[in-house]
Amino acid sequence: MIQRFTMGQPIETEAVPQKPAAVDFASFPYPCRVENGCFIFTLTLEKDDIVYGLGEAPRGINKRGWIYQSYCSDDPFHTETKQSLYAAHNFLMQNSDGLFIDFPARIVWDIGYTKTDTAEIRVEGADFDIYVIRQDTPAETVREFRSLIGKSYIPPLWAFGFQQSRWSYHNRDAVEGVIQGYEAADIPLDCVYLDIDYMERYKDFTINKEAFPDFENYVREKRAQGIHLIPIIDAGVKKEDGYSVYEEGREKGYFCKTADGKDFEGGVWPGIVGFPDFLRKEVREWFGAKYRFLTDMGIDGFWNDMNEPAIFYSVQGLQNALDKAASLKGESLDLSKFFNLKDTFMGLSNRQEDYASIYHLIGGKPVNHQKVHNIYGASMTKAAGEYFEKAFGKEKILMFSRASYIGAHRSSGIWFGDNHSWWSHILLCLRMLPSANMCGFLYCGADLGGFNENATRDLVLRFLALGVFTPLMRNHSALGTRDQECYRFENPEDFRDIVQVRYRLIPYLYSTFRRASDNNEMIFRPLSFDYPDDKIARECETQLMLGDECMIAPVYEQNVGGRYVYLPEDMTYFRLSGERIKSQPLGKGVHYVDAALNEVPLFLKKGRSIPLCKPALRTAELDFENTEMITG
Ligand code: MIG
């Protein structure tokens, strides 16, 4: 059962393609009130209730005991003290009682933070749709929710291959080095990423010709070699005379404005930029068609970045800060003035005042950015996704985004942004997978090995052993950090063993993915979905069910040769390593299982089988017909 409750005049987010008729708000099932223009409602939590949802968000699968915010944020420190990440996925489930708040501004979810037995949800506005979804089990509620929001994006098959990225492979030689490094180590690879430096001065839809001479031929050469190059696209368009994308955008009035109708100007990688008003259909069509500059050269995959949008500073904000500093010149600063000045400069990025000074045009009228903040990035990605589908058909172009809102799951995947090379971030990734799946995002994954800071060999191997199962399997790392490509470490054959397992599993993973998309199911489920009466399974946050057959339990600590694992029923434990397979039947209960650094742990339910093909260097070379079965 789905009921739609509408208050006020909701802004169209396109999260729900076909809205059911709204029912009388008087029958809204939760105690609620409107206070200072915010809609607040409360859920009473019983001791053993589990609260699921919020998609890409910090902390656990069970969201109880913390306060979260839906507010797309460019924050590279994904610590457990945070309340938001890059996405706003407003789906929550108390056991099997689901709710989706279709509202593009901020929502605060206090889930037993202030009061242990209460979830208080504050919608910062009074114009929204809330969908209440009631089914008997969490999986059925998810299925019903997903049928409301529409089928999930399916990428091309090659996007299930292993992908290598870094900020940055600055030029063609660097890219060649990566491809040769993988070849020499005999490690499979399908994609190499181009971060912002492939562009000319960070201008979208340009190529730095010195760094990448004869780019078009190079792309085709790589394709012939089975390698896809995947360029990044940033949300901001560089302000530069003679740069056609900027000039067109300015002349057509396509950039976001300030209150006095001028183009809002912010500083990001390219310097000063205009932010396309992706909320307007004509702007989406214009920007989407720009990707053709790259698809015409044979590019067939993209990642959209900085679309929360991230703003390092606004021209106005920086000017105000400089004026303040100038006014203090010659004065002897007391501590409070000193800290005030310091905070002014430290706080220049992603400032609430700046967001509040931006205006979009909706239905010809200016609308403040804060009212629609959470659909900005999703709209950018939709611009691209809609163009690709029209120009090339479904399942042709790889597309994923950093910022997202439910609805974008129909045209793209997501990655979980700038994590760290921390052991705890293996688990953070694991915990986001089922939550993202609930919200329709099936094609997703984290930066394997961790983005920020230096990774160790064992961390990369263990992270990859989880990444073997994530639809997006990409190793990515930040500027200035230790080289993190698999072949850079001692004994690269251990990495080959792990990545080969991924290729062996692609027939299974791809069909599981398609099935999940077709039937509105999750690829990854919390154990509590499948074993609702099993206390240990209900509390488990370090293992996941995968498809109908498997359970995964990655090693997530350093200097250990295995881990404790809980089997909610009899299963067979497989250690997959290259073409080698060890198996061991285990009974229901807790076990310590060994897993070497070059082994992928996988559990199969009793009597269930999955296919494994022979490994290959590229997905295109995989033989889906000749597989061997492993059986639990
Ligand atoms: O401010 O393009 O999340 O993956 O490597 C950093 C450079 C901008 C953030 C992305 C990251 C990417 C980086 N970008």
XYZ file of C-alpha atoms and ligand atoms in Angstrom:
646
model
C 0.000 0.000 0.000
C 1.262 3.476 -0.861
C -0.394 6.665 0.302
C 0.613 10.100 -0.855
C 0.202 13.044 1.480
C 0.652 16.475 -0.034
C 1.126 19.752 1.775
C 1.300 23.132 0.049
C 2.686 23.405 -3.453
C 5.591 20.973 -3.809
C 8.400 21.821 -6.221
C 8.644 19.190 -8.939
C 11.678 16.979 -8.312
C 10.814 14.232 -10.833
C 11.580 11.596 -8.203
C 8.182 9.982 -8.776
C 7.290 9.637 -12.460
C 3.606 8.852 -11.901
C 2.184 10.244 -8.724
C -0.766 8.472 -7.147
C -3.650 10.762 -6.130
C -3.069 12.391 -2.757
C -5.176 11.322 0.219
C -6.591 13.514 2.969
C -3.761 14.865 5.146
C -5.941 14.297 8.214
C -5.107 10.598 7.935
C -1.323 11.180 8.084
C -0.286 8.333 10.398
C 2.305 10.156 12.533
C 1.916 12.939 15.125
C 2.890 16.124 13.313
C 2.928 19.907 13.471
C 4.022 22.936 11.487
C 6.424 25.194 13.389
C 8.256 28.227 11.981
C 7.460 27.084 8.476
C 8.880 23.592 9.100
C 6.870 20.403 9.079
C 7.821 18.178 12.014
C 6.631 14.658 12.679
C 7.620 11.899 15.052
C 7.919 8.130 14.996
C 7.871 6.144 18.207
C 10.636 3.567 18.255
C 10.242 0.289 20.082
C 13.303 -1.263 21.681
C 13.982 -3.775 18.927
C 12.936 -1.686 15.940
C 15.462 -1.260 13.174
C 15.492 1.968 11.189
C 16.838 1.574 7.648
C 17.386 3.985 4.804
C 18.864 7.397 3.923
C 20.951 5.830 1.136
C 24.366 7.435 0.933
C 24.828 8.662 4.509
C 27.294 8.279 7.380
C 27.323 5.531 10.035
C 25.456 2.243 10.176
C 22.886 0.221 8.280
C 20.645 0.698 11.304
C 20.326 4.478 11.458
C 19.229 4.591 15.114
C 21.129 6.702 17.589
C 22.283 9.589 15.440
C 21.095 12.739 13.720
C 21.330 13.022 9.947
C 20.629 15.766 7.452
C 19.546 15.567 3.869
C 21.760 18.282 2.449
C 24.135 17.399 -0.390
C 27.568 18.301 0.977
C 31.079 18.353 -0.427
C 32.866 17.201 2.708
C 35.944 14.979 2.309
C 36.003 13.795 5.942
C 33.535 10.949 6.221
C 33.835 10.550 9.956
C 31.098 9.203 12.174
C 30.544 12.711 13.538
C 29.100 13.878 10.201
C 25.416 14.212 9.421
C 25.470 14.319 5.617
C 27.455 13.144 2.645
C 27.020 14.099 -1.021
C 23.487 12.794 -1.505
C 19.954 13.420 -0.262
C 18.079 10.114 -0.252
C 14.931 10.766 1.736
C 13.708 7.211 2.149
C 13.391 5.774 5.664
C 11.995 2.520 6.959
C 11.038 1.636 10.524
C 11.110 -2.156 10.271
C 8.876 -2.566 7.210
C 7.045 0.774 7.473
C 8.501 2.974 4.777
C 8.304 6.669 4.086
C 9.687 8.849 1.354
C 9.783 12.616 1.672
C 9.857 14.168 -1.766
C 11.222 17.570 -0.883
C 14.327 19.202 -2.377
C 15.461 21.356 0.579
C 16.982 20.360 3.902
C 15.512 17.660 6.121
C 16.841 16.848 9.589
C 16.407 13.262 10.758
C 16.885 12.915 14.509
C 16.667 9.154 14.873
C 16.793 8.552 18.582
C 19.576 11.112 19.073
C 17.708 13.551 21.306
C 15.289 10.959 22.691
C 16.178 7.307 22.433
C 12.663 6.103 21.661
C 11.699 8.845 19.216
C 12.575 9.737 15.676
C 11.812 13.367 14.996
C 11.912 14.403 11.377
C 12.025 18.071 10.474
C 11.206 19.008 6.898
C 12.470 22.550 6.424
C 9.476 23.790 4.501
C 5.774 23.168 4.192
C 5.529 22.214 0.505
C 6.201 18.525 -0.053
C 4.862 15.093 -0.800
C 5.276 12.328 1.743
C 4.662 8.783 0.607
C 3.814 6.255 3.281
C 4.504 2.687 2.194
C 3.241 -0.309 4.132
C 4.144 -3.903 3.394
C 4.740 -6.971 5.530
C 8.495 -7.162 5.150
C 11.275 -4.615 4.565
C 12.114 -6.229 1.203
C 8.503 -5.890 0.027
C 8.344 -2.279 1.190
C 11.527 -1.546 -0.724
C 10.106 -3.235 -3.797
C 6.931 -1.170 -3.600
C 8.903 2.043 -3.085
C 11.160 1.220 -5.993
C 8.188 0.557 -8.268
C 6.992 4.067 -7.326
C 10.271 5.749 -8.287
C 10.961 3.726 -11.441
C 13.546 1.274 -12.722
C 17.203 1.659 -11.880
C 19.870 2.622 -14.382
C 21.752 -0.226 -16.039
C 25.252 0.592 -17.331
C 26.984 -1.146 -20.234
C 28.421 -4.563 -19.391
C 32.029 -3.340 -19.619
C 31.322 -1.025 -16.667
C 31.491 -4.185 -14.520
C 35.164 -4.512 -15.387
C 37.959 -3.238 -13.166
C 38.601 0.498 -13.372
C 41.672 2.517 -12.450
C 41.608 6.178 -11.581
C 43.776 8.828 -10.004
C 43.708 12.544 -9.580
C 45.402 12.848 -12.002
C 46.832 11.060 -14.970
C 48.060 14.371 -16.277
C 48.871 13.338 -19.801
C 48.893 10.564 -22.324
C 52.158 9.122 -21.038
C 50.692 8.785 -17.584
C 47.657 6.948 -18.970
C 49.935 4.728 -21.072
C 51.997 3.981 -17.990
C 48.901 2.748 -16.183
C 47.749 0.548 -19.032
C 51.245 -0.874 -19.463
C 51.618 -1.374 -15.734
C 48.456 -3.481 -15.711
C 49.484 -5.362 -18.869
C 52.894 -6.186 -17.449
C 51.374 -7.453 -14.223
C 48.727 -9.341 -16.200
C 45.948 -7.746 -14.157
C 42.554 -7.281 -15.863
C 41.471 -3.709 -16.609
C 38.609 -2.136 -18.575
C 38.705 1.589 -17.791
C 41.163 4.364 -17.057
C 39.851 7.648 -15.694
C 40.673 11.159 -16.774
C 40.425 13.606 -13.897
C 40.232 17.389 -14.312
C 43.685 17.787 -15.889
C 42.659 16.333 -19.264
C 40.795 19.595 -19.827
C 42.201 22.864 -21.024
C 42.341 24.980 -17.849
C 39.536 22.903 -16.297
C 37.001 23.952 -18.922
C 34.227 21.406 -19.444
C 34.097 19.937 -22.950
C 37.642 20.864 -23.897
C 40.829 18.817 -24.231
C 44.286 19.901 -23.162
C 45.947 19.310 -26.527
C 49.507 19.393 -25.267
C 48.836 16.759 -22.645
C 46.622 14.666 -24.921
C 47.647 15.259 -28.530
C 45.294 13.820 -31.157
C 42.871 12.815 -28.422
C 40.271 11.368 -30.757
C 42.683 8.887 -32.310
C 44.039 8.053 -28.918
C 40.564 7.232 -27.614
C 39.933 4.954 -30.592
C 43.310 3.291 -30.215
C 42.531 2.529 -26.591
C 39.102 1.219 -27.475
C 40.726 -1.139 -29.959
C 42.843 -2.288 -27.037
C 39.690 -2.828 -24.989
C 40.224 0.185 -22.711
C 37.581 2.858 -22.087
C 38.773 6.313 -21.071
C 36.326 7.970 -18.670
C 36.552 11.773 -18.408
C 35.234 13.837 -15.515
C 32.756 16.694 -15.980
C 32.465 19.412 -13.323
C 29.326 21.412 -12.637
C 30.850 24.912 -12.915
C 31.573 26.447 -16.332
C 34.704 28.604 -16.485
C 34.135 32.301 -17.009
C 36.375 33.086 -19.947
C 35.871 35.249 -22.998
C 35.945 33.233 -26.175
C 35.057 29.948 -24.424
C 31.922 28.997 -26.283
C 30.201 27.025 -23.508
C 30.498 29.973 -21.154
C 29.552 32.570 -23.750
C 26.479 30.630 -24.853
C 25.419 30.068 -21.264
C 25.787 33.749 -20.453
C 24.018 34.974 -23.575
C 21.106 32.616 -23.138
C 20.831 33.491 -19.450
C 21.391 29.856 -18.487
C 23.488 30.412 -15.360
C 22.135 30.670 -11.831
C 21.587 34.253 -10.717
C 21.911 36.422 -7.647
C 18.988 38.388 -6.172
C 19.698 41.339 -8.455
C 19.584 39.191 -11.587
C 23.340 39.017 -12.276
C 25.089 35.704 -12.880
C 26.162 34.157 -9.578
C 29.954 33.779 -9.653
C 31.837 31.250 -7.610
C 35.401 29.998 -7.526
C 36.078 26.319 -8.204
C 38.914 24.486 -10.069
C 38.651 26.535 -13.277
C 38.718 29.836 -11.357
C 35.535 31.892 -11.577
C 32.607 29.900 -12.956
C 28.945 30.169 -13.796
C 26.690 27.404 -12.507
C 24.244 26.200 -15.164
C 20.672 26.287 -13.892
C 20.119 22.564 -14.405
C 16.643 22.842 -12.933
C 15.472 24.296 -16.257
C 14.660 21.821 -18.971
C 16.167 23.960 -21.738
C 19.419 24.255 -19.759
C 19.505 20.487 -19.261
C 19.020 19.955 -22.980
C 21.739 22.463 -23.783
C 24.267 21.076 -21.297
C 23.409 17.436 -22.024
C 24.078 17.916 -25.728
C 27.546 19.291 -24.894
C 28.678 15.805 -23.887
C 28.567 15.088 -27.591
C 31.903 16.857 -27.912
C 33.361 13.807 -26.180
C 31.036 11.052 -27.399
C 31.865 12.133 -30.965
C 35.460 11.258 -30.141
C 34.510 7.781 -29.022
C 34.100 8.439 -25.297
C 31.314 6.338 -23.756
C 31.567 6.932 -20.021
C 31.580 9.936 -17.661
C 31.630 10.890 -14.001
C 29.978 14.124 -12.896
C 31.720 15.883 -10.026
C 31.390 18.996 -7.826
C 27.639 19.097 -8.354
C 26.370 19.549 -4.777
C 27.395 22.181 -5.979
C 30.824 22.573 -4.361
C 31.835 26.241 -4.147
C 35.355 27.024 -2.888
C 34.326 30.671 -2.510
C 31.879 33.110 -3.986
C 33.292 36.244 -5.552
C 31.150 38.263 -3.151
C 32.117 36.196 -0.110
C 35.815 36.515 -0.847
C 35.486 40.250 -1.414
C 33.712 40.674 1.922
C 36.424 38.683 3.674
C 39.171 40.751 2.060
C 37.379 43.964 2.996
C 37.132 42.774 6.565
C 40.854 41.975 6.622
C 41.663 45.369 5.111
C 39.548 47.148 7.696
C 41.542 45.463 10.461
C 44.882 46.415 9.017
C 47.055 48.236 11.521
C 44.722 47.368 14.391
C 45.994 45.258 17.232
C 43.681 42.239 17.168
C 42.278 40.803 20.344
C 41.613 37.071 20.362
C 37.990 37.295 19.394
C 38.772 39.498 16.404
C 41.592 37.182 15.427
C 39.387 34.082 15.502
C 36.592 35.915 13.777
C 38.938 36.870 10.942
C 40.393 33.370 10.763
C 36.924 31.797 10.682
C 35.863 34.195 7.949
C 38.569 32.817 5.664
C 38.318 29.217 6.863
C 34.575 29.273 6.255
C 34.634 30.589 2.689
C 33.889 27.209 1.079
C 30.369 25.841 0.701
C 28.936 28.663 2.797
C 25.262 28.699 3.652
C 25.118 32.455 2.870
C 26.427 31.785 -0.618
C 23.905 29.050 -1.314
C 21.210 31.383 -0.035
C 22.324 34.064 -2.510
C 21.760 31.865 -5.577
C 18.541 31.847 -7.599
C 17.088 29.384 -10.080
C 14.318 29.956 -12.549
C 11.367 27.634 -12.100
C 8.286 28.219 -14.210
C 9.755 31.607 -15.127
C 10.030 32.709 -11.465
C 13.157 33.071 -9.351
C 13.445 30.403 -6.653
C 16.096 30.504 -3.949
C 18.714 27.775 -4.178
C 18.162 26.673 -0.580
C 14.679 25.527 -1.563
C 16.039 23.190 -4.221
C 19.621 22.534 -3.131
C 19.280 18.763 -3.069
C 18.195 18.368 -6.693
C 20.945 20.472 -8.270
C 23.481 17.684 -8.804
C 20.815 15.163 -9.704
C 19.554 17.571 -12.362
C 23.040 17.935 -13.838
C 23.343 14.181 -14.112
C 19.855 13.886 -15.516
C 20.863 16.394 -18.205
C 23.561 13.969 -19.311
C 21.529 10.800 -18.801
C 18.549 12.102 -20.751
C 20.784 13.116 -23.619
C 22.535 9.738 -23.707
C 19.316 7.793 -23.760
C 17.930 9.905 -26.576
C 21.134 9.865 -28.615
C 22.365 6.315 -28.011
C 19.589 4.299 -26.366
C 19.671 2.545 -23.023
C 22.690 0.810 -21.494
C 25.206 2.402 -23.838
C 26.912 5.052 -21.744
C 28.470 4.728 -18.309
C 27.354 7.629 -16.139
C 27.700 8.214 -12.444
C 27.547 11.234 -10.235
C 28.801 12.502 -6.897
C 25.685 14.414 -5.763
C 22.316 12.723 -6.149
C 18.657 12.694 -5.227
C 16.208 9.856 -5.688
C 15.059 9.932 -9.324
C 18.620 10.235 -10.624
C 18.834 6.477 -10.052
C 16.919 6.059 -13.310
C 19.659 7.599 -15.409
C 22.909 7.079 -13.511
C 24.895 5.482 -10.757
C 26.777 7.160 -7.914
C 30.113 6.860 -6.209
C 30.516 7.553 -2.524
C 32.912 10.484 -2.923
C 36.158 11.367 -1.196
C 36.664 8.665 1.417
C 39.994 7.993 3.141
C 42.521 5.189 3.022
C 41.215 4.095 6.398
C 40.272 0.579 7.452
C 36.988 1.870 8.834
C 35.998 2.999 5.353
C 35.795 -0.570 4.120
C 32.881 -0.963 6.513
C 31.426 2.439 5.660
C 31.245 1.317 2.033
C 29.707 -2.013 2.978
C 27.022 -0.290 5.049
C 26.078 2.174 2.343
C 25.534 -0.524 -0.265
C 22.164 -1.854 0.981
C 21.014 1.652 1.920
C 21.789 2.974 -1.563
C 20.062 -0.055 -3.095
C 16.892 0.685 -1.121
C 16.818 4.096 -2.791
C 17.223 2.694 -6.296
C 20.964 3.297 -6.677
C 22.309 -0.051 -7.833
C 25.377 1.009 -9.788
C 27.558 2.291 -6.997
C 30.815 1.854 -5.152
C 33.472 3.598 -3.099
C 36.972 4.691 -4.101
C 38.715 1.385 -3.502
C 41.898 1.698 -1.487
C 40.573 5.029 -0.259
C 40.844 8.467 -1.880
C 42.500 10.736 0.693
C 45.825 9.943 2.379
C 48.301 7.145 1.781
C 47.109 3.585 1.379
C 48.985 0.482 2.441
C 49.251 -2.618 0.300
C 47.113 -4.713 2.619
C 44.397 -2.057 2.829
C 44.136 -1.872 -0.948
C 43.911 -5.666 -1.199
C 41.218 -5.937 1.461
C 39.269 -2.995 0.013
C 39.451 -4.601 -3.432
C 38.187 -7.889 -2.016
C 34.980 -6.049 -1.076
C 35.047 -4.134 -4.372
C 34.974 -7.463 -6.231
C 31.253 -7.424 -5.427
C 30.371 -3.742 -5.908
C 28.959 -2.938 -9.364
C 31.398 -0.023 -9.674
C 34.848 -1.497 -8.987
C 37.188 1.477 -9.184
C 40.517 2.178 -7.492
C 40.877 5.969 -7.123
C 43.167 8.194 -5.094
C 43.876 11.851 -4.512
C 46.543 14.203 -5.727
C 49.681 13.966 -3.636
C 48.946 10.584 -2.116
C 51.005 7.424 -2.557
C 50.594 5.647 -5.887
C 47.780 3.189 -5.473
C 47.532 1.277 -8.749
C 47.661 -2.494 -8.178
C 50.954 -2.978 -10.021
C 52.770 -0.415 -7.853
C 52.909 -2.722 -4.847
C 55.090 -5.722 -4.032
C 53.912 -9.050 -5.436
C 51.301 -7.702 -7.829
C 50.193 -11.279 -8.456
C 48.177 -11.035 -5.242
C 46.221 -8.180 -6.813
C 45.808 -10.210 -9.978
C 44.288 -13.006 -7.915
C 41.680 -10.629 -6.484
C 40.805 -8.794 -9.702
C 40.584 -12.069 -11.625
C 37.948 -13.258 -9.182
C 35.883 -10.219 -10.136
C 36.080 -11.153 -13.814
C 35.177 -14.755 -13.017
C 32.079 -13.493 -11.186
C 30.879 -11.022 -13.822
C 28.293 -13.386 -15.400
C 26.768 -13.874 -11.962
C 27.099 -10.267 -10.808
C 25.748 -8.854 -14.049
C 22.691 -11.095 -14.081
C 22.084 -10.387 -10.389
C 22.278 -6.680 -11.171
C 19.825 -6.935 -14.084
C 17.427 -8.983 -12.028
C 17.546 -6.435 -9.214
C 16.859 -3.639 -11.666
C 14.046 -5.466 -13.492
C 12.299 -6.602 -10.306
C 12.984 -3.580 -8.094
C 15.069 -5.643 -5.738
C 18.253 -4.999 -3.835
C 21.562 -6.572 -4.803
C 22.851 -6.213 -1.250
C 20.603 -6.783 1.755
C 21.210 -6.483 5.483
C 21.116 -9.939 7.091
C 18.087 -8.787 9.082
C 16.012 -8.706 5.874
C 16.514 -12.432 5.339
C 16.637 -13.620 8.966
C 14.204 -11.304 10.780
C 13.912 -13.520 13.843
C 17.624 -14.111 14.332
C 19.038 -11.682 16.898
C 22.654 -11.891 15.737
C 21.662 -11.505 12.092
C 19.504 -8.497 12.951
C 22.435 -6.742 14.570
C 25.032 -7.663 11.969
C 26.679 -4.663 10.282
C 29.810 -6.299 8.843
C 28.282 -8.850 6.465
C 25.698 -8.595 3.687
C 23.461 -10.912 1.718
C 24.200 -10.756 -1.996
C 21.567 -11.931 -4.488
C 19.592 -15.032 -3.560
C 22.608 -17.260 -3.166
C 25.427 -15.554 -1.311
C 26.658 -13.814 1.770
C 29.752 -11.611 1.815
C 31.978 -10.826 4.797
C 35.097 -8.850 3.911
C 38.122 -8.611 6.164
C 38.224 -5.040 7.455
C 41.110 -4.951 9.922
C 44.859 -4.723 9.514
C 47.324 -7.475 10.452
C 44.747 -10.238 10.621
C 44.566 -13.414 8.588
C 40.803 -13.761 8.714
C 37.763 -12.724 10.718
C 34.836 -13.885 12.760
C 31.731 -14.427 10.737
C 28.187 -15.316 11.678
C 26.330 -17.881 9.585
C 22.564 -17.556 10.037
C 22.183 -20.961 8.359
C 24.473 -23.701 7.027
C 26.688 -22.411 4.245
C 29.844 -23.293 2.366
C 32.795 -20.972 2.744
C 34.700 -20.337 -0.494
C 38.116 -18.731 -0.722
C 38.489 -17.549 -4.296
C 41.913 -16.568 -5.555
C 42.624 -16.282 -9.277
C 41.502 -19.640 -10.622
C 42.035 -21.394 -7.309
C 39.100 -22.322 -5.122
C 39.095 -23.667 -1.588
C 35.831 -24.623 0.013
C 34.685 -25.701 3.418
C 31.138 -26.434 4.604
C 30.243 -24.652 7.838
C 27.256 -24.975 10.122
C 25.000 -22.198 11.374
C 26.765 -20.164 14.050
C 29.911 -18.132 14.666
C 33.178 -19.169 13.031
C 36.631 -17.733 12.626
C 37.477 -18.061 8.948
C 40.896 -17.638 7.394
C 41.320 -15.363 4.400
C 44.748 -14.550 2.971
C 45.407 -11.170 1.360
C 44.977 -12.680 -2.111
C 41.710 -14.447 -1.315
C 38.134 -13.245 -1.729
C 35.835 -14.677 0.945
C 32.384 -15.756 -0.244
C 29.644 -17.810 1.400
C 27.084 -19.843 -0.501
C 23.841 -21.047 0.981
C 23.396 -24.790 1.138
C 22.373 -26.215 -2.234
C 22.720 -22.890 -4.088
C 25.024 -22.612 -7.080
C 26.606 -19.731 -8.926
C 28.555 -19.719 -12.202
C 32.190 -18.738 -12.587
C 33.713 -18.076 -15.981
C 37.387 -18.112 -16.898
C 39.188 -14.878 -16.082
C 40.133 -12.571 -18.955
C 42.021 -9.297 -19.304
C 38.914 -7.426 -20.527
C 35.174 -7.933 -20.042
C 34.813 -8.176 -23.843
C 36.937 -11.330 -23.775
C 34.887 -13.115 -21.124
C 33.231 -16.338 -22.229
C 29.759 -16.283 -20.658
C 28.879 -19.646 -22.228
C 31.552 -21.754 -20.602
C 31.196 -21.485 -16.883
C 31.800 -23.835 -14.000
C 29.347 -23.935 -11.140
C 30.275 -23.737 -7.502
C 27.679 -25.071 -5.106
C 27.097 -24.472 -1.444
O 37.955 19.146 -5.039
O 38.687 16.348 -9.610
O 35.391 13.576 -5.503
O 37.094 12.048 -7.073
O 39.461 13.255 -7.964
C 38.277 17.863 -5.470
C 39.454 16.142 -8.456
C 37.621 17.599 -6.795
C 36.591 15.557 -6.064
C 36.206 14.175 -6.467
C 37.442 13.356 -6.706
C 38.281 14.006 -7.782
C 38.630 15.439 -7.370
N 37.404 16.196 -7.089
